[in-house]
Amino acid sequence: MYSAYSLLLTLVLLAWSPSVLLRALRSPHYREGWRERLGCYPEALLSRLQAVQPVWIHAVSVGEVGAASILANLWTARRPTLSLLVSTVTGTGREVARRTFPQTAAVVYFPIDLPMVVHRTLATVRPRLILLTETEIWPNFLHECAASKVPVAIINGRISERSFSRYRLVRPFIRRVLQCVDLFCMQTGTDAKRILALGASPERVNVVGNLKFDAAPHADASSLAEQWRRELHIEAERPILVAGSTHAGEEEVLLQVFSRLRGEFPDLLLILAPRHPERVAQVETIVAGHSLAAVRRSALAQGRDGAKEVILVDTVGELSALYAVGSISFVGGSLIPRGGHNLLEPALYGRPVLFGPHMENFIEASAYFIERGAAIQVSDAADLTRQLARLLRDPAARERMGQAAMAALAAHQGACERTVALLEQLVL
């Protein structure tokens, strides 16, 4: 089955190659990324890797980088000599990882999952341990790790209902692949049951919680909010709605809601952060269609000022901290069936959290926050308008929700300690 998988992946790559070649001709940076994906690294990196045997942390994109950094900070504080190599799949993830992991030997792109590429990569890197964040199942990579006797652990593991359904279609193959993983640190009991149902060995599966609960809240969220207001040229006390990680189809709804709210709250400001920064120009057009004045966050950084109703976040890695400036936060990917996004980031700053009906990828976390009075799930645009208007009228209610959010986070901390304790058994 590995051969069939490799053949299918090769065919997909061949079909994709014309667009890859076109982008490579236009962008030297893109060419550099593809050399790394083929397991070819610069001489400077090779010389660094030859001197160490790193722990390799793989985090697909920005969200996974954040979770992995929490673990890395604790572990390297206890083991200062521990050398790290970090890999990502996306360019945004790579950019954020370079800022987030100052202690790492390097940040690289994850190799294409073909046997020859994976073999070359592992022979070059010579990792002592590999940590795959959330649930990255790359069959050839895991098979080669097992053959090379490199231990592998899944950290902050989760499997959405959608992924679970897909994996079940090829369960016999996935079961063989999962035997190559030495340790599973899963977020919830549901995640553990799903990985067991797919064929993971029970003695290797542990429920440790979500690493993101262990993110340290800012020492003074009020001071951080004031800093952001100065940076973004926002008047003191102006109410702000931060809508993060939005997708196509959501911005239109949010702008309709925002326009209605401005009838009662004319000073309301919307900070809108599309999930994919390359969509900012498209979102800018949608904002203009609502006769609203928008400015890009990067333009504000360059000193631009003036009247504005919408700030469009076109920078990478700032959304988490931007939640601090908001009066209320909305988590995207939830008004449309995308499964939702991380609701823990706004909670870190004691902000009320709202999201739509589609939180399938965060069912337990969203239910927990709702139960604790720390979040509100809305059913549609009309419900979102009602709930936002109620909270904007009632600062005390916002304060109560924010405090409940921070208490909910504190009650579920400890995943990082539990994960490190398990990993120490693999690094002797």
Tab-separated table of C-alpha atoms in Angstrom, residues 128-404:
chain	number	residue	atom	x	y	z
A	128	ARG	CA	17.082	12.259	17.916
A	129	LEU	CA	13.295	12.699	18.183
A	130	ILE	CA	10.522	14.001	15.933
A	131	LEU	CA	7.446	15.806	17.253
A	132	LEU	CA	4.476	16.163	14.895
A	133	THR	CA	2.022	18.824	16.074
A	134	GLU	CA	-1.697	18.006	16.147
A	135	THR	CA	-2.089	15.019	13.795
A	136	GLU	CA	0.225	15.103	10.815
A	137	ILE	CA	0.121	11.620	9.289
A	138	TRP	CA	2.706	11.328	6.511
A	139	PRO	CA	2.999	7.602	5.677
A	140	ASN	CA	6.410	7.468	3.977
A	141	PHE	CA	7.952	9.852	6.493
A	142	LEU	CA	6.723	7.805	9.444
A	143	HIS	CA	7.713	4.528	7.761
A	144	GLU	CA	11.262	5.807	7.182
A	145	CYS	CA	11.481	7.079	10.778
A	146	ALA	CA	10.622	3.613	12.047
A	147	ALA	CA	13.151	2.007	9.686
A	148	SER	CA	15.819	4.459	10.882
A	149	LYS	CA	14.846	3.915	14.521
A	150	VAL	CA	14.010	7.586	15.046
A	151	PRO	CA	11.272	7.908	17.704
A	152	VAL	CA	8.179	9.922	16.760
A	153	ALA	CA	5.591	11.561	19.017
A	154	ILE	CA	2.321	13.280	18.165
A	155	ILE	CA	1.931	16.339	20.401
A	156	ASN	CA	-1.274	18.316	20.996
A	157	GLY	CA	-2.931	15.606	18.943
A	158	ARG	CA	-6.450	16.028	17.641
A	159	ILE	CA	-8.574	14.450	14.921
A	160	SER	CA	-11.623	16.294	13.660
A	161	GLU	CA	-14.754	14.392	12.731
A	162	ARG	CA	-14.079	15.223	9.102
A	163	SER	CA	-10.519	13.844	9.185
A	164	PHE	CA	-11.658	10.802	11.138
A	165	SER	CA	-14.222	9.969	8.477
A	166	ARG	CA	-11.591	10.225	5.743
A	167	TYR	CA	-9.010	8.137	7.571
A	168	ARG	CA	-11.563	5.401	8.217
A	169	LEU	CA	-11.874	4.896	4.463
A	170	VAL	CA	-8.276	3.604	4.431
A	171	ARG	CA	-8.134	2.256	7.986
A	172	PRO	CA	-6.024	-0.868	7.223
A	173	PHE	CA	-3.305	1.348	5.748
A	174	ILE	CA	-3.563	4.029	8.445
A	175	ARG	CA	-3.320	1.352	11.122
A	176	ARG	CA	0.053	0.247	9.709
A	177	VAL	CA	1.245	3.838	9.548
A	178	LEU	CA	0.230	4.571	13.147
A	179	GLN	CA	2.356	1.663	14.363
A	180	CYS	CA	5.353	3.836	13.421
A	181	VAL	CA	4.421	6.422	16.068
A	182	ASP	CA	5.894	5.828	19.528
A	183	LEU	CA	3.754	8.251	21.538
A	184	PHE	CA	0.394	9.986	21.094
A	185	CYS	CA	-0.303	13.006	23.324
A	186	MET	CA	-3.939	13.728	22.502
A	187	GLN	CA	-5.938	16.800	23.497
A	188	THR	CA	-9.198	15.149	24.572
A	189	GLY	CA	-10.797	11.796	25.275
A	190	THR	CA	-12.633	12.049	21.961
A	191	ASP	CA	-9.359	12.533	20.087
A	192	ALA	CA	-7.878	9.524	21.902
A	193	LYS	CA	-10.862	7.327	21.018
A	194	ARG	CA	-10.577	8.295	17.369
A	195	ILE	CA	-6.848	7.554	17.116
A	196	LEU	CA	-7.432	4.221	18.855
A	197	ALA	CA	-10.260	3.408	16.449
A	198	LEU	CA	-7.858	4.048	13.572
A	199	GLY	CA	-5.412	1.505	14.957
A	200	ALA	CA	-3.005	3.215	17.360
A	201	SER	CA	-1.587	0.952	20.087
A	202	PRO	CA	-3.468	1.656	23.356
A	203	GLU	CA	-0.306	1.676	25.498
A	204	ARG	CA	1.055	4.558	23.394
A	205	VAL	CA	-2.015	6.820	23.637
A	206	ASN	CA	-2.311	9.454	26.379
A	207	VAL	CA	-4.840	12.229	27.025
A	208	VAL	CA	-2.858	15.262	28.170
A	209	GLY	CA	-5.011	18.292	27.261
A	210	ASN	CA	-4.479	21.196	24.885
A	211	LEU	CA	-1.079	22.916	24.905
A	212	LYS	CA	-2.715	26.192	23.924
A	213	PHE	CA	-4.387	26.372	27.350
A	214	ASP	CA	-0.871	26.783	28.767
A	215	ALA	CA	-0.115	29.966	26.860
A	216	ALA	CA	0.861	32.573	29.412
A	217	PRO	CA	-1.557	35.530	29.534
A	218	HIS	CA	0.018	38.914	29.046
A	219	ALA	CA	1.120	40.347	32.393
A	220	ASP	CA	-0.875	43.509	31.777
A	221	ALA	CA	-3.498	43.173	29.044
A	222	SER	CA	-4.599	46.781	29.566
A	223	SER	CA	-1.102	48.091	28.846
A	224	LEU	CA	-0.868	45.913	25.736
A	225	ALA	CA	-4.233	47.224	24.552
A	226	GLU	CA	-3.009	50.807	25.024
A	227	GLN	CA	0.138	50.012	23.029
A	228	TRP	CA	-1.958	48.650	20.180
A	229	ARG	CA	-4.246	51.691	20.233
A	230	ARG	CA	-1.197	53.930	19.816
A	231	GLU	CA	0.265	51.688	17.112
A	232	LEU	CA	-3.006	51.603	15.163
A	233	HIS	CA	-3.946	55.243	15.868
A	234	ILE	CA	-7.208	54.310	17.611
A	235	GLU	CA	-8.802	56.839	19.930
A	236	ALA	CA	-9.058	55.967	23.617
A	237	GLU	CA	-12.271	54.236	24.674
A	238	ARG	CA	-13.411	53.637	21.094
A	239	PRO	CA	-15.260	50.263	21.017
A	240	ILE	CA	-13.528	47.647	18.867
A	241	LEU	CA	-14.702	44.356	17.390
A	242	VAL	CA	-11.831	42.030	16.391
A	243	ALA	CA	-12.910	39.386	13.856
A	244	GLY	CA	-10.078	36.887	13.396
A	245	SER	CA	-9.360	34.080	10.918
A	246	THR	CA	-12.298	34.843	8.648
A	247	HIS	CA	-12.981	32.989	5.389
A	248	ALA	CA	-14.642	33.792	2.083
A	249	GLY	CA	-18.375	34.124	2.713
A	250	GLU	CA	-17.920	35.377	6.280
A	251	GLU	CA	-16.612	38.890	5.620
A	252	GLU	CA	-19.789	39.803	3.756
A	253	VAL	CA	-21.914	38.721	6.722
A	254	LEU	CA	-19.662	40.434	9.269
A	255	LEU	CA	-19.703	43.692	7.323
A	256	GLN	CA	-23.497	43.606	7.141
A	257	VAL	CA	-23.629	43.079	10.911
A	258	PHE	CA	-21.056	45.815	11.464
A	259	SER	CA	-22.982	48.300	9.304
A	260	ARG	CA	-26.177	47.637	11.296
A	261	LEU	CA	-24.365	48.062	14.614
A	262	ARG	CA	-22.899	51.390	13.574
A	263	GLY	CA	-26.427	52.794	13.516
A	264	GLU	CA	-26.435	52.540	17.319
A	265	PHE	CA	-22.662	52.613	17.899
A	266	PRO	CA	-21.256	55.094	15.336
A	267	ASP	CA	-17.735	54.948	16.803
A	268	LEU	CA	-17.483	51.159	16.524
A	269	LEU	CA	-14.290	50.001	14.783
A	270	LEU	CA	-13.846	46.624	13.078
A	271	ILE	CA	-10.433	44.958	12.957
A	272	LEU	CA	-10.806	42.269	10.304
A	273	ALA	CA	-8.143	39.558	9.903
A	274	PRO	CA	-8.715	37.147	6.984
A	275	ARG	CA	-7.388	33.652	7.650
A	276	HIS	CA	-5.291	33.860	4.481
A	277	PRO	CA	-3.479	37.215	4.061
A	278	GLU	CA	-3.418	36.827	0.279
A	279	ARG	CA	-7.193	37.469	0.342
A	280	VAL	CA	-6.806	40.995	1.762
A	281	ALA	CA	-7.235	42.724	-1.612
A	282	GLN	CA	-10.436	40.731	-2.212
A	283	VAL	CA	-11.747	41.641	1.246
A	284	GLU	CA	-10.818	45.276	0.623
A	285	THR	CA	-13.163	45.256	-2.375
A	286	ILE	CA	-15.968	43.786	-0.242
A	287	VAL	CA	-15.460	46.511	2.392
A	288	ALA	CA	-15.627	49.219	-0.282
A	289	GLY	CA	-18.859	47.669	-1.528
A	290	HIS	CA	-20.384	48.458	1.870
A	291	SER	CA	-19.288	52.111	1.577
A	292	LEU	CA	-16.921	51.712	4.519
A	293	ALA	CA	-13.461	53.264	4.856
A	294	ALA	CA	-10.721	50.682	5.287
A	295	VAL	CA	-6.996	50.889	5.937
A	296	ARG	CA	-4.443	48.087	5.946
A	297	ARG	CA	-2.568	47.370	9.132
A	298	SER	CA	0.759	47.598	7.228
A	299	ALA	CA	-0.130	51.132	6.084
A	300	LEU	CA	-0.666	52.185	9.706
A	301	ALA	CA	2.766	50.801	10.568
A	302	GLN	CA	4.188	53.135	7.914
A	303	GLY	CA	2.612	56.148	9.600
A	304	ARG	CA	-0.589	56.499	7.641
A	305	ASP	CA	-3.441	57.925	9.669
A	306	GLY	CA	-6.903	59.302	9.076
A	307	ALA	CA	-10.541	58.400	9.446
A	308	LYS	CA	-11.244	54.695	9.214
A	309	GLU	CA	-13.993	52.267	10.056
A	310	VAL	CA	-12.261	48.987	9.213
A	311	ILE	CA	-8.639	47.942	9.765
A	312	LEU	CA	-7.630	45.038	7.524
A	313	VAL	CA	-4.885	42.860	8.981
A	314	ASP	CA	-2.467	42.082	6.156
A	315	THR	CA	0.467	41.144	8.395
A	316	VAL	CA	1.438	37.688	9.640
A	317	GLY	CA	1.626	36.545	13.248
A	318	GLU	CA	-0.043	39.563	14.909
A	319	LEU	CA	-3.630	38.370	15.278
A	320	SER	CA	-3.137	36.709	18.651
A	321	ALA	CA	-1.823	39.924	20.222
A	322	LEU	CA	-4.375	42.063	18.369
A	323	TYR	CA	-7.163	40.362	20.309
A	324	ALA	CA	-5.908	42.341	23.322
A	325	VAL	CA	-7.143	45.637	21.859
A	326	GLY	CA	-10.666	44.387	21.158
A	327	SER	CA	-13.726	45.060	23.262
A	328	ILE	CA	-15.262	41.864	21.835
A	329	SER	CA	-13.754	39.079	19.730
A	330	PHE	CA	-15.267	36.963	16.983
A	331	VAL	CA	-13.603	33.734	15.847
A	332	GLY	CA	-13.950	33.030	12.131
A	333	GLY	CA	-14.368	29.834	10.170
A	334	SER	CA	-17.567	29.382	12.131
A	335	LEU	CA	-20.301	31.230	10.232
A	336	ILE	CA	-19.649	28.901	7.303
A	337	PRO	CA	-18.906	25.158	7.521
A	338	ARG	CA	-15.126	25.347	8.006
A	339	GLY	CA	-15.013	23.862	11.506
A	340	GLY	CA	-14.014	27.029	13.357
A	341	HIS	CA	-10.642	28.218	14.687
A	342	ASN	CA	-8.792	28.644	17.944
A	343	LEU	CA	-10.928	30.445	20.546
A	344	LEU	CA	-8.230	30.361	23.237
A	345	GLU	CA	-6.236	33.328	21.915
A	346	PRO	CA	-8.843	36.038	22.670
A	347	ALA	CA	-9.576	34.344	25.989
A	348	LEU	CA	-5.943	34.903	27.020
A	349	TYR	CA	-6.637	38.623	27.172
A	350	GLY	CA	-9.923	38.363	29.037
A	351	ARG	CA	-12.099	39.254	26.073
A	352	PRO	CA	-15.646	38.004	25.394
A	353	VAL	CA	-15.526	35.389	22.629
A	354	LEU	CA	-18.258	34.850	20.040
A	355	PHE	CA	-18.399	32.337	17.202
A	356	GLY	CA	-20.883	30.896	14.744
A	357	PRO	CA	-22.649	27.524	14.557
A	358	HIS	CA	-19.782	25.651	12.844
A	359	MET	CA	-17.177	24.785	15.480
A	360	GLU	CA	-16.860	21.097	14.603
A	361	ASN	CA	-13.058	21.129	14.948
A	362	PHE	CA	-13.308	22.574	18.457
A	363	ILE	CA	-16.453	20.947	19.807
A	364	GLU	CA	-15.214	20.209	23.333
A	365	ALA	CA	-13.372	23.518	23.802
A	366	SER	CA	-16.301	25.600	22.537
A	367	ALA	CA	-18.804	23.683	24.677
A	368	TYR	CA	-16.563	24.117	27.718
A	369	PHE	CA	-16.273	27.889	27.240
A	370	ILE	CA	-20.009	28.262	26.664
A	371	GLU	CA	-20.743	26.274	29.830
A	372	ARG	CA	-18.400	28.514	31.833
A	373	GLY	CA	-20.098	31.672	30.561
A	374	ALA	CA	-16.931	32.654	28.693
A	375	ALA	CA	-18.224	32.433	25.112
A	376	ILE	CA	-21.403	32.769	23.074
A	377	GLN	CA	-22.317	30.692	20.044
A	378	VAL	CA	-24.586	32.511	17.600
A	379	SER	CA	-26.832	30.850	15.053
A	380	ASP	CA	-26.794	33.412	12.246
A	381	ALA	CA	-26.184	37.054	11.318
A	382	ALA	CA	-29.282	38.322	13.142
A	383	ASP	CA	-28.276	36.502	16.329
A	384	LEU	CA	-24.718	37.842	16.023
A	385	THR	CA	-26.068	41.386	15.690
A	386	ARG	CA	-28.259	40.968	18.800
A	387	GLN	CA	-25.482	39.509	20.949
A	388	LEU	CA	-22.912	42.092	19.912
A	389	ALA	CA	-25.344	44.960	20.526
A	390	ARG	CA	-26.170	43.591	23.988
A	391	LEU	CA	-22.486	43.338	24.943
A	392	LEU	CA	-21.626	46.746	23.525
A	393	ARG	CA	-24.359	48.270	25.693
A	394	ASP	CA	-23.174	46.447	28.818
A	395	PRO	CA	-19.481	46.860	29.786
A	396	ALA	CA	-20.083	44.910	32.999
A	397	ALA	CA	-21.288	41.880	31.017
A	398	ARG	CA	-18.171	42.070	28.850
A	399	GLU	CA	-16.014	42.175	31.962
A	400	ARG	CA	-17.769	39.128	33.450
A	401	MET	CA	-17.316	37.127	30.250
A	402	GLY	CA	-13.666	38.116	30.014
A	403	GLN	CA	-12.958	37.055	33.580
A	404	ALA	CA	-14.816	33.790	33.001
